[in-house]
PDB file of C-alpha atoms in Angstrom:
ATOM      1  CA  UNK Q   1     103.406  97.564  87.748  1.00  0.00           C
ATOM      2  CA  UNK Q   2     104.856  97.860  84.459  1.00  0.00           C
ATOM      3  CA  UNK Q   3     101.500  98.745  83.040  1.00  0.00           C
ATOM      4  CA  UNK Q   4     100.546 102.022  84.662  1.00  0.00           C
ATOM      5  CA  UNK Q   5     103.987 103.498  83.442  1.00  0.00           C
ATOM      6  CA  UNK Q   6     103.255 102.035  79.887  1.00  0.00           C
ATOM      7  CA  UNK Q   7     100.140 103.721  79.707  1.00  0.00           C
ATOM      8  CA  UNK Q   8     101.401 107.326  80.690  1.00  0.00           C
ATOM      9  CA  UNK Q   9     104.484 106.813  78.635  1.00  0.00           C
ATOM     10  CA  UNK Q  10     102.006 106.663  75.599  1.00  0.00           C
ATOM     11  CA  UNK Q  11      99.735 108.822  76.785  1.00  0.00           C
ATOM     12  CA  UNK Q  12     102.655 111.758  77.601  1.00  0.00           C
ATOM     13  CA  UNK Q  13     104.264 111.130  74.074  1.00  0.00           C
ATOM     14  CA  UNK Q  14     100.666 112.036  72.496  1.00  0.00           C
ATOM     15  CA  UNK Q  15     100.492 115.052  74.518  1.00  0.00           C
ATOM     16  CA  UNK Q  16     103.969 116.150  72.959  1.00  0.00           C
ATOM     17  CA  UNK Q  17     104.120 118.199  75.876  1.00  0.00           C
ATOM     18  CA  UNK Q  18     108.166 119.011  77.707  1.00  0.00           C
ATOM     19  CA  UNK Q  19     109.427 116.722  79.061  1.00  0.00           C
ATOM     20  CA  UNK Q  20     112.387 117.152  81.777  1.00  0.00           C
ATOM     21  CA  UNK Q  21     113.970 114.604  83.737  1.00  0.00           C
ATOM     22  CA  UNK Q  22     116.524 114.455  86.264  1.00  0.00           C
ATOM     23  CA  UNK Q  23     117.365 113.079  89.884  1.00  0.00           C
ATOM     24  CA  UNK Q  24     115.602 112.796  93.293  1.00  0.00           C
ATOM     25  CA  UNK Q  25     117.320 112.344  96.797  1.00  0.00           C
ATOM     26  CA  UNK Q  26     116.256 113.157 100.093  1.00  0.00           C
ATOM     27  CA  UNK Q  27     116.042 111.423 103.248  1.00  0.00           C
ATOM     28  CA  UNK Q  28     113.178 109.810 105.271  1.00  0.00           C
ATOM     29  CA  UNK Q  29     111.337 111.793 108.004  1.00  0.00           C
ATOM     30  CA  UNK Q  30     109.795 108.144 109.761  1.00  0.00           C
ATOM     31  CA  UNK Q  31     110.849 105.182 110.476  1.00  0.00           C
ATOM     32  CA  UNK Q  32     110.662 102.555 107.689  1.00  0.00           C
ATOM     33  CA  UNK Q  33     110.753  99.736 110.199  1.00  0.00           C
ATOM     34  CA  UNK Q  34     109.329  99.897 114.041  1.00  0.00           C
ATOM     35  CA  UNK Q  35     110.789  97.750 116.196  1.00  0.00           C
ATOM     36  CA  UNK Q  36     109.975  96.885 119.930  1.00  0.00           C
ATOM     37  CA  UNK Q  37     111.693  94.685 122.676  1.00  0.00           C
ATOM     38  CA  UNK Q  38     110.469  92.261 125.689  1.00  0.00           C
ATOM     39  CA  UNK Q  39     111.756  90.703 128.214  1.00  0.00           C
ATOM     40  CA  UNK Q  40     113.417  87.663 126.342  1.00  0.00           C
ATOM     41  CA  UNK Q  41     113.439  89.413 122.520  1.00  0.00           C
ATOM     42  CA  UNK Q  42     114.315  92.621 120.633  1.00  0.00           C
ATOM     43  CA  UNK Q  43     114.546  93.917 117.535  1.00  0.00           C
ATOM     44  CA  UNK Q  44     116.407  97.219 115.729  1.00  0.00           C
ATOM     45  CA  UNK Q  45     116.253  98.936 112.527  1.00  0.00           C
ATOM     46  CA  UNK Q  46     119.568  99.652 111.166  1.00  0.00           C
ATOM     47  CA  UNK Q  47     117.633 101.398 107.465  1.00  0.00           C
ATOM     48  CA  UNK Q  48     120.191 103.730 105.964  1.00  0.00           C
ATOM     49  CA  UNK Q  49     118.464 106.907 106.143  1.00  0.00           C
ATOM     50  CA  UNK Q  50     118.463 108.046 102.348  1.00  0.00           C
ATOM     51  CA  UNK Q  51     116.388 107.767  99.343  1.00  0.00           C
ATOM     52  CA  UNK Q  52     117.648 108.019  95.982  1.00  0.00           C
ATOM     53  CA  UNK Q  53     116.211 107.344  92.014  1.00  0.00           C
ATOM     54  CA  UNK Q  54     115.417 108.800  89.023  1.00  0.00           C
ATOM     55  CA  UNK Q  55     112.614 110.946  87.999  1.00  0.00           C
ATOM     56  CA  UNK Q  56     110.979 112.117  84.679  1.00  0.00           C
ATOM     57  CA  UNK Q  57     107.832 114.743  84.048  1.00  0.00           C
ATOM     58  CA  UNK Q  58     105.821 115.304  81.471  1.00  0.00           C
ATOM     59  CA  UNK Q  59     104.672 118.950  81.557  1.00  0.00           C
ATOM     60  CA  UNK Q  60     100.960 119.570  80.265  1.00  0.00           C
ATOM     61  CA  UNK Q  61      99.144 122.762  79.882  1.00  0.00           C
ATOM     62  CA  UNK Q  62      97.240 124.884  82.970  1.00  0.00           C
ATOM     63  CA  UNK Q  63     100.470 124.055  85.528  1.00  0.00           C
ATOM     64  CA  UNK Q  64     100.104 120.512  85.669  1.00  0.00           C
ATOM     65  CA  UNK Q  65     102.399 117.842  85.260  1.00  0.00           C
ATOM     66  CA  UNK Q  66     102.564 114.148  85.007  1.00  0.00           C
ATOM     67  CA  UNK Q  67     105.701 112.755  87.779  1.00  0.00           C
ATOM     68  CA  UNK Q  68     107.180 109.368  87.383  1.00  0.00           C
ATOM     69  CA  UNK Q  69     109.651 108.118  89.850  1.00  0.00           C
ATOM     70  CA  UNK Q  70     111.709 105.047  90.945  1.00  0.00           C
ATOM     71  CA  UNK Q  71     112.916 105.614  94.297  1.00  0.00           C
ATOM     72  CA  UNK Q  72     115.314 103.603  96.230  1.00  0.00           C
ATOM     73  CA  UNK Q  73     116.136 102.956  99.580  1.00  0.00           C
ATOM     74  CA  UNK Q  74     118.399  99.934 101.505  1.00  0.00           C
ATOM     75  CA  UNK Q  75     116.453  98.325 104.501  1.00  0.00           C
ATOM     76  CA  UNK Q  76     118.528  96.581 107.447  1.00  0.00           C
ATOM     77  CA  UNK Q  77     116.869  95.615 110.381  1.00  0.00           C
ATOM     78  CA  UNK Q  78     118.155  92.906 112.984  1.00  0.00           C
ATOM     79  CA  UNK Q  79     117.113  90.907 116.146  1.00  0.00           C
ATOM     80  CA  UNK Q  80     117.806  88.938 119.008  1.00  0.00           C
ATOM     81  CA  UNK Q  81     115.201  86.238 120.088  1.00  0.00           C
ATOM     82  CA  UNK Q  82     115.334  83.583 123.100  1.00  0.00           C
ATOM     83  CA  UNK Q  83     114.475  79.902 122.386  1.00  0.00           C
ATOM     84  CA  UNK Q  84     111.719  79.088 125.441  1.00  0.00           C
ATOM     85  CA  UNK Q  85     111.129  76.171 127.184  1.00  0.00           C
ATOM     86  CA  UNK Q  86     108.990  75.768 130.179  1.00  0.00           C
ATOM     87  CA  UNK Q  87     110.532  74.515 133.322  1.00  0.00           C
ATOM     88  CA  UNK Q  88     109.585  71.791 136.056  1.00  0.00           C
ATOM     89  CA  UNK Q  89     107.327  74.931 137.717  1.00  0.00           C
ATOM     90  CA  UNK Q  90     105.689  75.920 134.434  1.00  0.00           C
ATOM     91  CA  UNK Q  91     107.728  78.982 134.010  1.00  0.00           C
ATOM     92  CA  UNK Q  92     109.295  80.259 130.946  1.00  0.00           C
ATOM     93  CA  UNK Q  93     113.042  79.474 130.482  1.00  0.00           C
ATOM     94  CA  UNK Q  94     116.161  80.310 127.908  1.00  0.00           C
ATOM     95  CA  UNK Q  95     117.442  77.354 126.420  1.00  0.00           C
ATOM     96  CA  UNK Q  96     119.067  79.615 123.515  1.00  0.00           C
ATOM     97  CA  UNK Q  97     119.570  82.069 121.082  1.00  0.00           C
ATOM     98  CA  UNK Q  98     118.322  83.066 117.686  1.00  0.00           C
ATOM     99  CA  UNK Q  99     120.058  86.019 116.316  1.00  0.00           C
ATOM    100  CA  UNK Q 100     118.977  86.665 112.760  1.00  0.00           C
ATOM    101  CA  UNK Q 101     119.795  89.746 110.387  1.00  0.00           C
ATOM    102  CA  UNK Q 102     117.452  90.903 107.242  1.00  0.00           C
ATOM    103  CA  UNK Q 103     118.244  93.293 104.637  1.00  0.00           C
ATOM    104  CA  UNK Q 104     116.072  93.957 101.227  1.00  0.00           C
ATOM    105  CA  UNK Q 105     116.237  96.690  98.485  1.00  0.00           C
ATOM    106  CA  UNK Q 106     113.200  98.310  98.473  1.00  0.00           C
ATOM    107  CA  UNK Q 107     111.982  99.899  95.006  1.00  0.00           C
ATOM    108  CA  UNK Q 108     108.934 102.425  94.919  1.00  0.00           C
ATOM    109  CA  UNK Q 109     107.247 104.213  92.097  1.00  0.00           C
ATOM    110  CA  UNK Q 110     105.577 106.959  92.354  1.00  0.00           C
ATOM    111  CA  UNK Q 111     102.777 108.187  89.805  1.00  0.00           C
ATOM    112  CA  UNK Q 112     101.944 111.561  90.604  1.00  0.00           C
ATOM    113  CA  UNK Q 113      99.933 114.506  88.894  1.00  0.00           C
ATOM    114  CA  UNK Q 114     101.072 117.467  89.412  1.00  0.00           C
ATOM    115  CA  UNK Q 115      99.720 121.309  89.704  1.00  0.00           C
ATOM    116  CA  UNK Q 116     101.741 124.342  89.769  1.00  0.00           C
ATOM    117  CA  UNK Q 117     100.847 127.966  90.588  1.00  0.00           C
ATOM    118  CA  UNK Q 118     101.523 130.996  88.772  1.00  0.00           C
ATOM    119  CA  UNK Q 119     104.177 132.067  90.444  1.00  0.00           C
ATOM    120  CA  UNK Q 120     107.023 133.744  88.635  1.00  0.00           C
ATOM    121  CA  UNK Q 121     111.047 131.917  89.145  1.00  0.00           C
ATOM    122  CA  UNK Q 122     110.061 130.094  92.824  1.00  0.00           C
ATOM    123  CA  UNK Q 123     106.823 127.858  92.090  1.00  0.00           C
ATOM    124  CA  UNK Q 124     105.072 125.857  94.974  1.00  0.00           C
ATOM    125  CA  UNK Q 125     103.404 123.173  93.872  1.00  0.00           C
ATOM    126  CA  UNK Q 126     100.775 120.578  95.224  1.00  0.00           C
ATOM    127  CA  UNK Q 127     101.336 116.960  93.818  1.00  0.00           C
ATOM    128  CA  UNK Q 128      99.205 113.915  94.364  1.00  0.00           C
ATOM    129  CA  UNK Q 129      98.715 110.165  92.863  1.00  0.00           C
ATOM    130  CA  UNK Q 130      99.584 106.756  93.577  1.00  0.00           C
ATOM    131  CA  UNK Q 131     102.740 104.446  94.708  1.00  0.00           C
ATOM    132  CA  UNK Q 132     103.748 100.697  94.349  1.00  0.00           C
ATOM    133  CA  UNK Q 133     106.577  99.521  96.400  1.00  0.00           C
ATOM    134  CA  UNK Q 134     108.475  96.406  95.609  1.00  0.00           C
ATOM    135  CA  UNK Q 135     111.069  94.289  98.341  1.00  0.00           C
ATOM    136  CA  UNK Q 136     114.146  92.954  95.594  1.00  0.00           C
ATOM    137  CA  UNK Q 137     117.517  90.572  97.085  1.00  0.00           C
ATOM    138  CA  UNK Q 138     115.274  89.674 100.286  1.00  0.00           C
ATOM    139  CA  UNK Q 139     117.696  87.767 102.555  1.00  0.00           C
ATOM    140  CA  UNK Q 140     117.622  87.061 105.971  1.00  0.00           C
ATOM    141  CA  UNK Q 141     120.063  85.028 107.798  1.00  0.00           C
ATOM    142  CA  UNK Q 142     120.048  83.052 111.461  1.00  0.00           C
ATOM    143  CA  UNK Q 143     122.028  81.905 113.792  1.00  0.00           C
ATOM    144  CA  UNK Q 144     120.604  79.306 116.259  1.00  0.00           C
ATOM    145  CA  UNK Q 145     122.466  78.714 119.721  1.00  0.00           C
ATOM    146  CA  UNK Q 146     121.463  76.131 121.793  1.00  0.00           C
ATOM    147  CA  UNK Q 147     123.941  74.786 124.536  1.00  0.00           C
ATOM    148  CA  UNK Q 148     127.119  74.206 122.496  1.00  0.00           C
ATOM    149  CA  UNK Q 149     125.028  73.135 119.213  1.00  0.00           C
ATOM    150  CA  UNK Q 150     124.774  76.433 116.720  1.00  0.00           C
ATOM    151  CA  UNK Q 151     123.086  76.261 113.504  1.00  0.00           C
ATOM    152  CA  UNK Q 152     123.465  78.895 110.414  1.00  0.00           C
ATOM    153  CA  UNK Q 153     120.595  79.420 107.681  1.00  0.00           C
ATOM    154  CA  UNK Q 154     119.374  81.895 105.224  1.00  0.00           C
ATOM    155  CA  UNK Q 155     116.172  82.465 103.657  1.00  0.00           C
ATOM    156  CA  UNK Q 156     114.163  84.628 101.322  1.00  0.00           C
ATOM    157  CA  UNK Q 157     110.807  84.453 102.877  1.00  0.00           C
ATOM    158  CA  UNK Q 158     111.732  85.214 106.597  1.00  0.00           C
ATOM    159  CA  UNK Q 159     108.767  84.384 108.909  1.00  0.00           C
ATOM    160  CA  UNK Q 160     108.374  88.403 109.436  1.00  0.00           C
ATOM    161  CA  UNK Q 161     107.179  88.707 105.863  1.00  0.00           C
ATOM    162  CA  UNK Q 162     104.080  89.968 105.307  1.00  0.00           C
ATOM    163  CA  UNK Q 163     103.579  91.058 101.780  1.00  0.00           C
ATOM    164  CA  UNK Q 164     106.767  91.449  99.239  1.00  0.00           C
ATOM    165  CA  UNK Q 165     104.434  94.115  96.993  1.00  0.00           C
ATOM    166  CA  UNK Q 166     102.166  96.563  98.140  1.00  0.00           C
ATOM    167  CA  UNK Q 167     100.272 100.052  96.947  1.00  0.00           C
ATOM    168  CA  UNK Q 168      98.902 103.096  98.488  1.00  0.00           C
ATOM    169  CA  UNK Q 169      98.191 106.810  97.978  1.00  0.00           C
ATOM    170  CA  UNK Q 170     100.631 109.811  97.800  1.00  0.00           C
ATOM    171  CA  UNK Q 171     100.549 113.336  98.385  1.00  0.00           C
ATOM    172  CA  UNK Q 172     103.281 116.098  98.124  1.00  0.00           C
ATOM    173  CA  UNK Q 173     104.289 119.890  98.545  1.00  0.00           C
ATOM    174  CA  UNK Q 174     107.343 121.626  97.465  1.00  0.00           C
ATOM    175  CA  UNK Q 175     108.990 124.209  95.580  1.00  0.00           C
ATOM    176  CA  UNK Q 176     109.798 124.649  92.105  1.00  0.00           C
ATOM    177  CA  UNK Q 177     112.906 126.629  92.102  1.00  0.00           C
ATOM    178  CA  UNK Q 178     114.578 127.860  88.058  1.00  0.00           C
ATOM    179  CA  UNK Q 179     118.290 128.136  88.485  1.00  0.00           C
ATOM    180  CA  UNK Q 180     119.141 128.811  85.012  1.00  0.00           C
ATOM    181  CA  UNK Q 181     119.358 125.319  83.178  1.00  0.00           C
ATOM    182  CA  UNK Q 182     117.916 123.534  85.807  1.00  0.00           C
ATOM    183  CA  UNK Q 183     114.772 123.156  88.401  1.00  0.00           C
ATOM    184  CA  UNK Q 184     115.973 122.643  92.125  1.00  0.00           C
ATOM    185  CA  UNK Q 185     112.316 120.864  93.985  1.00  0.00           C
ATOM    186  CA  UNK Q 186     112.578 120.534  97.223  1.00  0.00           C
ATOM    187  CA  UNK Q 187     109.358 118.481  98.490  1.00  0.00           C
ATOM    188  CA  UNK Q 188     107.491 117.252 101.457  1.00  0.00           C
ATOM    189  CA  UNK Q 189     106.059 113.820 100.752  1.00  0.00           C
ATOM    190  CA  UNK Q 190     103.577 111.488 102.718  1.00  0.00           C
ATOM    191  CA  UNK Q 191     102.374 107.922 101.499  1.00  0.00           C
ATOM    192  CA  UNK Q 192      99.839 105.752 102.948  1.00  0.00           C
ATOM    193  CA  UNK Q 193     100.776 102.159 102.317  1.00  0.00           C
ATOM    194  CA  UNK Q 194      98.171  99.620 101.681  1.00  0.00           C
ATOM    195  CA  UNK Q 195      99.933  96.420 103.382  1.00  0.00           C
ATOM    196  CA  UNK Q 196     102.568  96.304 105.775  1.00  0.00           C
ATOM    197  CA  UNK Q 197     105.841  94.707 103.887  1.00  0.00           C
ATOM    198  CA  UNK Q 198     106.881  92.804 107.408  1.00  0.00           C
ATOM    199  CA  UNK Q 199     105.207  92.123 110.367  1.00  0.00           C
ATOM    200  CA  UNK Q 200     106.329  89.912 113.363  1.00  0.00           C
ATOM    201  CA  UNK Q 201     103.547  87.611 114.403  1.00  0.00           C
ATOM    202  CA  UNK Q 202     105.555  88.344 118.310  1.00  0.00           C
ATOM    203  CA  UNK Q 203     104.805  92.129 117.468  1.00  0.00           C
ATOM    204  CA  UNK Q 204     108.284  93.079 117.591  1.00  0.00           C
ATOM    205  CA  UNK Q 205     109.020  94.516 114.417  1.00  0.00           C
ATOM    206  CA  UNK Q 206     106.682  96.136 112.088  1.00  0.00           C
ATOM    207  CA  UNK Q 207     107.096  98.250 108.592  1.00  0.00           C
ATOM    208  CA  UNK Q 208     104.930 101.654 109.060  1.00  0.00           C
ATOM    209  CA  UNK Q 209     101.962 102.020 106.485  1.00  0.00           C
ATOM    210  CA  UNK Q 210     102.982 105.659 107.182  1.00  0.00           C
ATOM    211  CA  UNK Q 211     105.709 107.315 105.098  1.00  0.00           C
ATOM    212  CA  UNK Q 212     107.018 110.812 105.317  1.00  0.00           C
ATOM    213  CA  UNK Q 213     110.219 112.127 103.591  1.00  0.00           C
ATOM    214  CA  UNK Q 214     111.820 115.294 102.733  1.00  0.00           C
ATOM    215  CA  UNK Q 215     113.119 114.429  98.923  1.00  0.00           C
ATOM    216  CA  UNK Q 216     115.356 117.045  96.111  1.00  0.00           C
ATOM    217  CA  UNK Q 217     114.481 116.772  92.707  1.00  0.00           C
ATOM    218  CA  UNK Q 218     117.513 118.972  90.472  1.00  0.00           C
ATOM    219  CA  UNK Q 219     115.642 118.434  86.777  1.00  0.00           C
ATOM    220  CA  UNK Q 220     116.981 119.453  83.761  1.00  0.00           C
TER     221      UNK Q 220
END
């Protein structure tokens, strides 16, 4: 990860090109985290719904534009499972209770290249490139019930855990607004995820390879 944004750091700096940087918030327009329930199990997604990091561009000639970002958000999700047994008929019984609650801050960079159009003071723009997404402070903790025995534990690698790192492809359109000393850029984002970052081997909870958001970049 670290080398992709080594190599456009250098490769900006020869360009001695503008360079503005700023802040980028918006707010996600999917779900992060689906989550189904059954007869004996259910989970829910408690993600707080905002996304928030800093972002730099380095401005080349023709409109275009090299985008850097580093884009967080707080993931939450929780769930209640049945412990199963079969009874003396063969049928499926609750002998317990596993309630377990897993939160992770999720980092993602975005590498984008950028084009603008001539467009004098309000500029759309088209933007397209390439993410990685990193899972940091991983925790998730249980709570088994069984009769009047409970057990507490925590782990870092919860059984839902798919892949901690993953990649995919981004693309973008927005507005590149000039209000005075700075640029106001509202923006429609989608990224395709390579790898899911959890998935339930039940089913019951899944992180979407499919990303939308609504971010605002204010650049100075």
């Amino acid at each position: 990860m670290k080398l992709p944004l080594l190599s456009l750091a250098v490769a900006a700096s020869a360009f001695a090109q503008p360079v503005s940087f700023g802040v980028r918030a918006g707010m996600p327009l999917t779900d992060f985290i689906s989550t189904v329930q059954n007869q004996f199990s259910g989970f829910y997604s408690n993600t707080r719904p905002y996304i928030l990091g800093p972002t730099i561009e380095f401005r080349l000639p023709a409109g275009l534009g090299i985008e850097v970002d580093a884009l967080y958000r707080r993931l939450n999700y929780s769930g209640t499972q049945g412990l199963l047994t079969d009874d003396f008929y063969g049928t499926p019984a609750v002998i317990g209770t596993a309630i377990s609650s897993t939160s992770a801050d999720a980092w993602e960079f975005p590498l984008l290249l950028k084009y603008r159009f001539h467009v004098p003071v309000v500029k759309p723009y088209v933007d397209a490139g390439f993410a990685w997404d990193t899972l940091a402070g991983l925790k998730q903790s249980i709570r088994q019930t069984v009769g009047a025995i409970t057990n507490n534990s925590t782990t870092s690698t919860p059984a839902d855990l798919s892949k901690k790192g993953t990649s995919g492809f981004v693309i973008g359109a927005g507005l590149d607004i000039h209000a005075v000393v700075m640029h106001l850029s509202p923006e429609v984002r989608y990224t395709h995820w390579g790898a899911a970052h959890f998935e339930d081997p039940a089913g019951l909870v899944k992180s979407n390879q499919s990303q939308a958001e609504f971010l605002l970049g204010i650049t100075f």
